[in-house]
Coordinates of C-alpha atoms in Angstrom, one line a residue:
M13 CA 67.4 -149.4 13.8
S14 CA 66.6 -150.2 17.4
A15 CA 68.1 -152.2 20.2
F16 CA 66.2 -154.9 22.0
P17 CA 62.8 -154.0 23.4
P18 CA 62.6 -153.6 27.2
P19 CA 62.9 -157.1 28.7
P20 CA 60.3 -158.4 31.1
A21 CA 60.8 -158.0 34.8
P22 CA 63.2 -160.8 35.9
P23 CA 61.7 -163.4 38.2
P24 CA 63.3 -164.0 41.6
G25 CA 66.8 -165.7 41.3
R26 CA 67.7 -164.3 37.9
R27 CA 70.4 -161.7 38.6
V28 CA 73.6 -162.3 36.8
A29 CA 76.9 -160.4 37.3
L30 CA 79.2 -160.3 34.3
L31 CA 82.9 -159.8 35.2
T32 CA 85.3 -159.2 32.4
L33 CA 89.0 -159.7 32.4
G34 CA 91.6 -159.2 29.7
C35 CA 91.4 -157.1 26.5
A36 CA 88.9 -154.9 24.8
R37 CA 87.9 -157.8 22.6
N38 CA 86.7 -159.6 25.7
E39 CA 84.7 -156.6 26.7
V40 CA 82.8 -156.7 23.4
D41 CA 82.1 -160.4 23.9
S42 CA 80.7 -159.7 27.3
E43 CA 78.3 -157.1 25.9
E44 CA 77.0 -159.7 23.5
L45 CA 76.4 -162.1 26.4
A46 CA 74.8 -159.3 28.3
A47 CA 72.4 -158.6 25.4
R48 CA 71.4 -162.3 25.2
L49 CA 70.8 -162.5 28.9
D50 CA 68.9 -159.1 29.0
A51 CA 66.7 -160.2 26.2
D52 CA 65.7 -163.4 28.2
G53 CA 64.7 -161.4 31.3
W54 CA 67.9 -161.6 33.3
Q55 CA 68.9 -158.6 35.4
V56 CA 72.5 -158.0 34.2
T57 CA 75.0 -156.1 36.4
T58 CA 78.8 -155.9 36.8
D59 CA 78.6 -156.0 40.6
A60 CA 78.9 -159.5 42.1
D61 CA 77.3 -158.5 45.4
G62 CA 73.9 -160.0 45.6
A63 CA 74.1 -161.8 42.2
D64 CA 72.6 -165.3 41.8
V65 CA 75.1 -166.2 39.2
V66 CA 78.5 -164.7 38.5
L67 CA 79.7 -165.2 34.9
V68 CA 83.4 -164.5 34.6
N69 CA 84.7 -163.8 31.1
T70 CA 88.2 -165.0 31.6
C71 CA 91.5 -164.2 29.9
G72 CA 93.9 -166.9 28.9
F73 CA 96.7 -164.9 27.2
V74 CA 99.7 -165.1 29.6
E75 CA 100.3 -166.7 33.0
K76 CA 99.5 -163.6 35.0
A77 CA 96.2 -163.1 33.2
K78 CA 95.3 -166.7 33.9
Q79 CA 96.1 -166.3 37.6
D80 CA 93.9 -163.2 37.7
S81 CA 91.1 -165.1 36.1
V82 CA 91.3 -168.0 38.6
Q83 CA 91.5 -165.5 41.5
T84 CA 88.4 -163.7 40.2
L85 CA 86.5 -167.0 40.0
L86 CA 87.5 -167.9 43.6
D87 CA 86.6 -164.5 45.0
A88 CA 83.2 -164.8 43.3
A89 CA 82.6 -168.3 44.8
D90 CA 83.4 -166.8 48.3
G91 CA 80.4 -164.5 47.8
G92 CA 78.0 -167.4 47.8
A93 CA 76.8 -167.1 44.2
K94 CA 76.9 -169.8 41.5
V95 CA 80.0 -169.3 39.5
V96 CA 80.4 -169.9 35.8
A97 CA 83.7 -169.6 33.8
A98 CA 83.5 -168.5 30.2
G99 CA 85.9 -166.6 27.9
C100 CA 89.4 -167.4 26.6
M101 CA 90.8 -169.4 29.6
A102 CA 87.6 -171.5 29.7
E103 CA 87.8 -172.1 26.0
R104 CA 91.5 -172.9 26.1
Y105 CA 91.5 -175.3 29.0
G106 CA 87.9 -176.5 29.5
R107 CA 87.8 -179.8 31.4
E108 CA 91.3 -179.2 32.9
L109 CA 90.1 -175.9 34.4
A110 CA 86.9 -177.6 35.7
E111 CA 88.9 -180.4 37.4
H112 CA 91.2 -177.9 39.1
L113 CA 88.5 -175.4 40.0
P114 CA 85.6 -177.2 41.6
E115 CA 84.4 -173.8 42.9
A116 CA 83.0 -173.1 39.4
Q117 CA 79.6 -174.7 38.8
A118 CA 80.3 -174.7 35.0
V119 CA 83.1 -174.1 32.5
L120 CA 81.6 -173.0 29.2
G121 CA 83.2 -172.5 25.7
F122 CA 82.3 -170.2 22.9
D123 CA 79.9 -172.7 21.4
D124 CA 77.7 -172.2 24.6
Y125 CA 77.3 -168.4 23.9
P126 CA 74.2 -168.6 21.7
D127 CA 72.2 -170.3 24.5
I128 CA 74.0 -168.6 27.4
S129 CA 70.7 -168.0 29.2
G130 CA 69.8 -171.6 29.0
R131 CA 73.1 -172.6 30.4
L132 CA 72.8 -170.3 33.4
R133 CA 69.2 -171.4 34.0
A134 CA 70.5 -175.0 34.2
V135 CA 73.2 -173.9 36.7
L136 CA 70.6 -172.2 38.9
A137 CA 68.5 -175.3 38.8
G138 CA 71.4 -177.3 40.1
E139 CA 72.1 -179.2 36.9
Q140 CA 75.6 -180.5 36.3
L141 CA 76.8 -179.3 32.9
P142 CA 79.5 -181.1 31.1
A143 CA 82.8 -179.1 31.0
H144 CA 83.8 -177.6 27.7
A145 CA 86.1 -179.9 25.6
P146 CA 88.8 -177.8 24.0
R147 CA 89.8 -178.1 20.4
D148 CA 91.9 -176.1 18.0
R149 CA 89.3 -173.7 16.6
R150 CA 91.4 -173.0 13.5
T151 CA 90.3 -176.5 12.3
M152 CA 86.7 -175.5 12.5
L153 CA 86.9 -173.0 9.7
P154 CA 87.8 -173.4 6.0
L155 CA 91.4 -173.0 5.1
T156 CA 90.5 -170.5 2.4
P157 CA 89.6 -167.1 4.0
V158 CA 86.9 -166.2 1.5
S159 CA 85.0 -169.5 2.4
R160 CA 84.7 -168.7 6.1
Q161 CA 81.8 -166.2 6.2
R162 CA 79.0 -168.7 6.1
S163 CA 80.6 -171.5 8.0
G164 CA 78.1 -171.5 10.9
V165 CA 80.9 -171.6 13.5
V166 CA 80.3 -169.6 16.7
V167 CA 82.5 -166.5 16.7
P168 CA 82.0 -164.3 19.8
G169 CA 81.2 -160.8 19.0
H170 CA 80.0 -161.6 15.5
A171 CA 76.5 -162.9 16.2
T172 CA 73.4 -161.2 14.6
V173 CA 69.8 -161.3 15.7
D174 CA 68.4 -162.0 12.2
E175 CA 70.9 -162.5 9.3
H176 CA 68.1 -162.2 6.8
T177 CA 67.3 -158.6 7.8
P178 CA 69.6 -155.9 6.3
A179 CA 72.2 -154.8 8.8
H180 CA 70.9 -151.3 9.1
L181 CA 67.5 -152.6 10.1
R182 CA 68.3 -155.4 12.5
A183 CA 68.6 -155.1 16.2
V184 CA 72.2 -154.8 17.6
L185 CA 73.1 -157.8 19.7
R186 CA 74.9 -155.8 22.3
R187 CA 74.2 -154.2 25.7
R188 CA 76.7 -151.7 27.0
L189 CA 78.1 -152.6 30.4
A190 CA 79.9 -149.3 30.9
S191 CA 79.0 -145.8 30.4
G192 CA 81.3 -143.1 29.0
P193 CA 82.1 -141.7 25.6
V194 CA 84.4 -144.5 24.3
A195 CA 83.5 -148.0 23.1
S196 CA 85.3 -150.8 21.3
L197 CA 84.0 -152.0 18.0
K198 CA 85.1 -155.5 17.0
L199 CA 86.4 -155.6 13.4
A200 CA 87.2 -159.3 13.3
S201 CA 88.2 -162.3 15.4
G202 CA 90.9 -164.8 15.2
C203 CA 94.3 -164.8 13.4
D204 CA 96.0 -166.6 10.6
R205 CA 99.5 -165.8 11.6
R206 CA 101.7 -168.4 13.3
C207 CA 103.8 -166.4 15.8
A208 CA 105.9 -168.9 17.7
F209 CA 105.1 -167.3 21.1
C210 CA 101.3 -167.0 20.7
A211 CA 98.5 -169.4 21.6
I212 CA 95.6 -167.1 20.7
P213 CA 94.8 -168.5 17.2
A214 CA 94.3 -172.0 18.6
F215 CA 91.5 -171.0 20.9
R216 CA 90.2 -167.9 19.1
G217 CA 90.3 -169.6 15.7
A218 CA 91.2 -168.5 12.2
F219 CA 90.7 -164.9 11.0
V220 CA 87.1 -163.9 10.3
S221 CA 86.0 -160.3 9.4
R222 CA 82.7 -158.7 10.2
G223 CA 80.9 -157.1 7.3
P224 CA 81.2 -153.3 6.8
E225 CA 77.4 -152.9 6.8
E226 CA 77.2 -154.6 10.2
L227 CA 80.0 -152.5 11.6
L228 CA 78.4 -149.3 10.4
A229 CA 75.1 -150.2 11.9
E230 CA 76.7 -151.0 15.3
A231 CA 78.7 -147.8 15.1
E232 CA 75.4 -145.8 14.6
W233 CA 73.9 -147.7 17.5
L234 CA 76.8 -147.0 19.8
A235 CA 76.7 -143.3 18.8
G236 CA 73.1 -143.3 19.8
T237 CA 74.1 -144.5 23.3
G238 CA 76.5 -141.5 23.7
V239 CA 79.7 -143.0 22.3
R240 CA 82.0 -140.4 20.7
E241 CA 85.1 -142.4 20.1
L242 CA 85.2 -145.8 18.4
V243 CA 88.2 -148.1 19.1
L244 CA 88.5 -150.7 16.4
V245 CA 89.7 -154.0 17.9
S246 CA 90.7 -157.4 16.6
E247 CA 93.6 -159.8 16.8
N248 CA 95.0 -158.3 13.6
S249 CA 93.2 -155.3 12.1
T250 CA 95.5 -155.1 9.0
S251 CA 93.9 -158.4 7.8
Y252 CA 90.5 -156.9 7.8
G253 CA 88.6 -157.7 4.6
K254 CA 90.8 -160.4 3.2
D255 CA 88.1 -163.0 3.7
L256 CA 85.5 -160.6 2.2
G257 CA 87.4 -160.4 -1.1
D258 CA 89.0 -156.9 -0.5
P259 CA 92.2 -156.6 1.5
R260 CA 91.9 -152.8 1.3
L261 CA 88.5 -152.8 2.9
L262 CA 89.7 -151.1 6.1
E263 CA 90.9 -148.1 4.1
K264 CA 87.4 -147.7 2.7
L265 CA 85.6 -148.4 6.0
L266 CA 87.5 -145.8 8.1
P267 CA 86.1 -142.7 6.5
Q268 CA 82.6 -144.2 6.6
L269 CA 82.9 -144.8 10.4
A270 CA 84.3 -141.3 10.9
A271 CA 81.3 -139.9 9.2
V272 CA 78.8 -141.5 11.5
D273 CA 76.7 -138.8 13.2
G274 CA 77.9 -138.2 16.8
I275 CA 81.3 -140.0 16.3
V276 CA 84.2 -137.5 16.6
R277 CA 87.1 -140.0 16.6
V278 CA 87.9 -143.4 15.2
R279 CA 91.0 -145.2 16.4
V280 CA 92.5 -148.4 14.9
S281 CA 94.4 -150.8 17.2
Y282 CA 96.4 -154.0 16.6
L283 CA 98.2 -153.3 13.4
Q284 CA 100.6 -156.0 12.1
P285 CA 103.7 -154.2 10.7
A286 CA 104.2 -156.8 7.9
E287 CA 100.7 -156.1 6.6
T288 CA 100.6 -152.3 7.1
R289 CA 100.3 -151.0 3.5
P290 CA 101.1 -147.5 2.4
G291 CA 97.4 -146.9 1.5
L292 CA 96.4 -147.8 5.1
I293 CA 99.1 -145.6 6.6
E294 CA 97.8 -142.7 4.5
T295 CA 94.2 -143.3 5.4
I296 CA 95.0 -143.3 9.1
A297 CA 97.3 -140.4 9.0
T298 CA 95.2 -138.0 6.9
T299 CA 91.5 -138.9 7.2
A300 CA 89.5 -136.3 9.2
G301 CA 88.0 -137.9 12.3
V302 CA 90.5 -140.8 12.3
A303 CA 93.1 -140.6 15.0
P304 CA 96.6 -140.5 13.5
Y305 CA 97.6 -143.3 15.8
F306 CA 99.7 -146.4 15.0
D307 CA 99.4 -149.3 17.4
L308 CA 102.1 -151.5 15.7
S309 CA 102.9 -154.9 17.0
F310 CA 106.7 -155.0 16.6
Q311 CA 107.5 -157.5 19.5
H312 CA 111.3 -157.0 18.9
A313 CA 113.8 -155.3 16.6
S314 CA 116.6 -157.9 16.2
E315 CA 116.2 -159.8 12.9
P316 CA 117.4 -163.1 14.4
V317 CA 114.9 -162.9 17.2
L318 CA 112.1 -161.9 14.9
R319 CA 112.8 -164.8 12.6
R320 CA 112.7 -167.3 15.5
M321 CA 109.4 -165.7 16.5
R322 CA 108.2 -166.3 12.9
R323 CA 107.8 -162.6 12.4
F324 CA 109.3 -160.2 9.9
G325 CA 111.0 -156.8 10.1
S326 CA 114.1 -155.2 11.5
T327 CA 115.2 -151.9 13.1
G328 CA 115.6 -150.2 9.7
R329 CA 112.3 -151.4 8.3
F330 CA 110.4 -150.5 11.5
L331 CA 111.9 -147.0 11.6
D332 CA 111.0 -146.5 7.9
L333 CA 107.4 -147.5 8.7
L334 CA 107.2 -145.0 11.5
A335 CA 108.9 -142.3 9.3
S336 CA 106.3 -142.9 6.5
A337 CA 103.5 -142.2 9.0
R338 CA 105.1 -139.1 10.5
S339 CA 105.8 -137.7 7.0
L340 CA 102.1 -137.5 6.6
A341 CA 101.2 -136.6 10.2
P342 CA 104.2 -135.2 12.1
Q343 CA 102.5 -135.5 15.5
A344 CA 101.1 -139.0 14.9
G345 CA 101.0 -141.2 17.9
A346 CA 102.8 -144.6 18.0
R347 CA 102.9 -147.5 20.5
S348 CA 104.1 -151.0 20.5
N349 CA 104.7 -154.1 22.6
F350 CA 108.0 -156.0 23.0
I351 CA 109.0 -159.4 24.4
V352 CA 112.4 -159.8 26.1
G353 CA 114.0 -163.1 26.9
F354 CA 112.7 -165.1 23.9
P355 CA 114.6 -168.4 23.4
G356 CA 118.0 -167.7 21.8
E357 CA 118.0 -164.0 22.6
T358 CA 121.5 -162.7 23.1
R359 CA 123.0 -159.6 24.6
S360 CA 123.6 -158.2 21.1
D361 CA 119.9 -158.8 20.3
V362 CA 118.9 -156.7 23.4
D363 CA 121.4 -154.0 22.4
E364 CA 119.6 -153.9 19.0
L365 CA 116.3 -153.5 20.7
V366 CA 117.7 -150.7 22.8
R367 CA 119.0 -149.0 19.6
F368 CA 115.5 -149.3 18.0
L369 CA 113.6 -148.0 21.0
S370 CA 116.0 -145.0 21.4
A371 CA 115.4 -144.0 17.8
A372 CA 111.7 -144.8 17.4
R373 CA 110.2 -142.0 19.6
L374 CA 107.2 -144.2 20.6
D375 CA 104.5 -142.6 22.8
A376 CA 103.8 -145.8 24.7
I377 CA 105.8 -149.1 25.1
G378 CA 104.6 -152.3 26.6
V379 CA 107.2 -154.8 27.8
F380 CA 106.6 -158.5 28.5
D381 CA 109.1 -161.0 29.9
Y382 CA 109.0 -164.2 28.0
S383 CA 107.4 -167.3 29.5
D384 CA 106.5 -170.6 27.8
E385 CA 102.9 -170.9 26.8
D386 CA 101.1 -174.2 26.4
G387 CA 100.8 -175.4 22.8
T388 CA 103.2 -172.8 21.3
E389 CA 106.2 -173.5 19.1
A390 CA 108.4 -171.4 21.3
A391 CA 107.7 -173.6 24.4
G392 CA 109.7 -176.3 22.6
L393 CA 112.6 -174.2 21.3
P394 CA 116.1 -174.7 22.6
D395 CA 118.4 -172.1 24.1
K396 CA 116.1 -170.9 26.8
V397 CA 117.3 -167.7 28.5
R398 CA 117.8 -168.2 32.2
A399 CA 115.0 -166.7 34.4
A400 CA 117.4 -164.3 36.2
T401 CA 118.7 -163.0 32.9
V402 CA 115.2 -162.5 31.6
K403 CA 114.3 -160.5 34.7
R404 CA 117.4 -158.4 34.4
R405 CA 116.7 -157.6 30.7
Y406 CA 113.0 -157.0 31.4
D407 CA 113.9 -154.5 34.2
R408 CA 116.4 -152.7 31.9
I409 CA 114.0 -152.4 29.0
C410 CA 111.1 -151.3 31.3
A411 CA 113.3 -148.5 32.8
L412 CA 114.4 -147.4 29.3
A413 CA 110.8 -147.4 28.1
D414 CA 109.6 -145.2 31.0
E415 CA 112.4 -142.7 30.3
L416 CA 111.8 -142.6 26.5
C417 CA 108.1 -142.3 26.7
A418 CA 108.4 -139.5 29.3
Q419 CA 110.8 -137.7 26.8
R420 CA 108.3 -138.2 24.0
A421 CA 105.6 -136.6 26.1
E422 CA 107.9 -133.6 26.8
D423 CA 108.4 -133.2 23.1
R424 CA 104.7 -132.4 22.9
V425 CA 104.9 -129.4 25.2
G426 CA 103.8 -126.3 23.3
T427 CA 101.9 -128.3 20.6
T428 CA 98.2 -128.2 20.0
V429 CA 96.2 -131.4 20.7
E430 CA 92.6 -132.4 20.4
V431 CA 91.4 -133.9 23.7
L432 CA 88.3 -136.0 24.1
V433 CA 87.0 -135.5 27.6
D434 CA 86.5 -138.8 29.4
S435 CA 85.6 -137.8 32.9
V436 CA 84.8 -134.7 35.0
D437 CA 85.2 -135.4 38.7
D438 CA 85.1 -132.8 41.4
G439 CA 86.6 -130.2 39.1
L440 CA 89.3 -132.5 37.6
V441 CA 88.8 -132.8 33.9
E442 CA 90.6 -135.8 32.3
G443 CA 90.7 -136.8 28.7
R444 CA 92.9 -138.2 25.9
A445 CA 94.7 -136.7 23.0
A446 CA 94.7 -138.4 19.6
H447 CA 97.9 -140.3 20.5
Q448 CA 96.5 -141.7 23.7
A449 CA 94.4 -144.8 23.5
P450 CA 92.0 -145.6 26.5
E451 CA 93.7 -147.2 29.5
V452 CA 97.0 -148.0 28.0
D453 CA 98.7 -144.8 26.7
G454 CA 98.3 -142.1 29.4
S455 CA 95.9 -139.3 29.6
T456 CA 95.6 -135.5 29.4
T457 CA 94.5 -133.3 32.3
L458 CA 92.8 -130.1 31.3
V459 CA 93.6 -127.1 33.5
A460 CA 92.6 -123.4 33.5
G461 CA 95.0 -120.8 32.1
A462 CA 95.6 -118.4 29.3
A463 CA 95.6 -120.5 26.1
A464 CA 98.8 -120.1 24.1
G465 CA 98.3 -117.8 21.2
A466 CA 94.7 -117.0 22.1
G467 CA 93.3 -113.5 22.3
A468 CA 92.1 -111.9 25.6
G469 CA 89.0 -113.5 27.0
A470 CA 89.2 -116.6 24.7
G471 CA 89.3 -120.1 26.0
V472 CA 87.1 -122.6 27.7
E473 CA 85.6 -122.6 31.2
L474 CA 86.4 -125.9 32.7
A475 CA 83.2 -126.1 34.6
M476 CA 81.3 -126.1 31.3
L477 CA 83.1 -129.3 30.1
R478 CA 81.3 -132.7 30.1
P479 CA 82.4 -136.2 29.1
G480 CA 82.2 -136.5 25.3
D481 CA 83.4 -133.0 24.5
L482 CA 86.2 -132.7 22.0
V483 CA 88.4 -129.7 22.8
R484 CA 91.5 -128.1 21.3
A485 CA 94.2 -127.5 23.9
T486 CA 97.8 -126.4 24.2
V487 CA 100.1 -128.7 26.1
T488 CA 101.8 -126.9 28.9
G489 CA 103.4 -129.7 30.9
T490 CA 103.8 -133.4 31.5
E491 CA 103.8 -136.0 34.3
G492 CA 105.5 -139.0 32.9
V493 CA 103.6 -140.0 29.8
D494 CA 100.6 -137.9 30.9
L495 CA 100.0 -134.4 29.5
V496 CA 98.7 -131.2 31.1
A497 CA 97.0 -128.9 28.7
V498 CA 95.0 -125.7 28.6
P499 CA 91.8 -125.8 26.5
S500 CA 91.2 -123.0 24.0
D501 CA 87.9 -124.0 22.4
V502 CA 85.4 -126.8 22.1
L503 CA 85.4 -128.4 18.7
S504 CA 82.4 -130.6 19.3
S505 CA 80.1 -130.8 22.2
G506 CA 79.0 -134.1 23.6
T507 CA 75.7 -132.5 24.7
A508 CA 73.7 -131.1 21.8
D509 CA 71.9 -128.4 23.8
R510 CA 75.0 -126.8 25.2
P511 CA 77.0 -124.0 23.5
L512 CA 80.2 -125.1 21.9
S513 CA 82.4 -122.7 23.9
A514 CA 82.2 -120.3 26.9
A515 CA 84.5 -117.5 27.8
V516 CA 86.8 -117.8 30.8
G517 CA 85.7 -115.6 33.6

């Protein structure tokens, strides 16, 4: 298997900067766009300075994300380049965005991705492209999940170069835009759930899985670029395989991904509690090479609020779910997100959320203050919570979350963790333990010192560590959610020609 052959030297005026906002799923989409552009001779960069075209992969999730996207487009226009909007916000608003943002020369939708090079060439030539016309992308796919695989609908991050060639032989339609030992691998796109607060299914579409052969081939390609940890992303990872005829396919795929040569850790994100089966919990908690890490989308703990959100669960059920994971992996990591101020939320609902959070022992907690989102059921619900009350509750839960997560980090002092080194900068070695996902869950700083329980002279010389190394370490301290740890030995080296361990001087 090989990536694209080296592209021809780009002609003058063919430098494109790809700027990505939002989630890891968007980052994967940008790398598909980068591969298409690179194959057509564009010089692709992530630096807008000196670019002929700036392609902004926008986020349309919540109001702040939309504001960030608009500001990025305006800043790019100030640099003198042609500016093109793509991604979720462009897909969601299309013509409306184009009317309110004349600084953008084009607003493109997902259907434009297969010919992204042609679209940008037209922009450079001064052509006026029609703005994308939004539509509910759920209606573009068959209602029955097993009928969706060959629908022909454009799904970002799912494209292949040649569908008639076996997955392990075809070129991977992806060009990495960032270095480092971690990369996201998109399991699926879209969502079939109907959460009252969420607009994502309308512009991302119905749920579509990628085939396991394709995922394994891309994992091998990523490993060949130096990736050591795969983060599996989607809108709902627990639905993986249902449209392929096997709802337990993720349980079978995880050990295969963990066995890919060069990969030392596989992490699953975006688990839906109502769909998290005992078999999947066991696979995540006990499979070698799979992080015992549970990114569970609880959103609240009060049953009345969850029902209005069109979700399922309760404090008791959620605690039982966490307990089942910890019975198999006592040090398993767990994180979740929560919305406060949802229409109809009462003080007793907030108290129930506090009760759950205090008992759940989560490693990371994300808190969102509710705001109406265009096109969602919740936007039309009665009993809106006053803005001042939402803010007060948000501040309360955020403060509690900070306190509880810091306590959970302190619980790990004295334990042994496996840390993947992310960066080594001027003697500072930063990495992440198995319970710490990239960018959102804190980090672990490795420091010199006598390793707990180690014999004289044992340990790891910090100067020998490189990004991609997987080390065993003992936690000696905390800084909020971040850990401080002393490495005792290198379990796997990110550089094949270096020794696995070195004595401390």
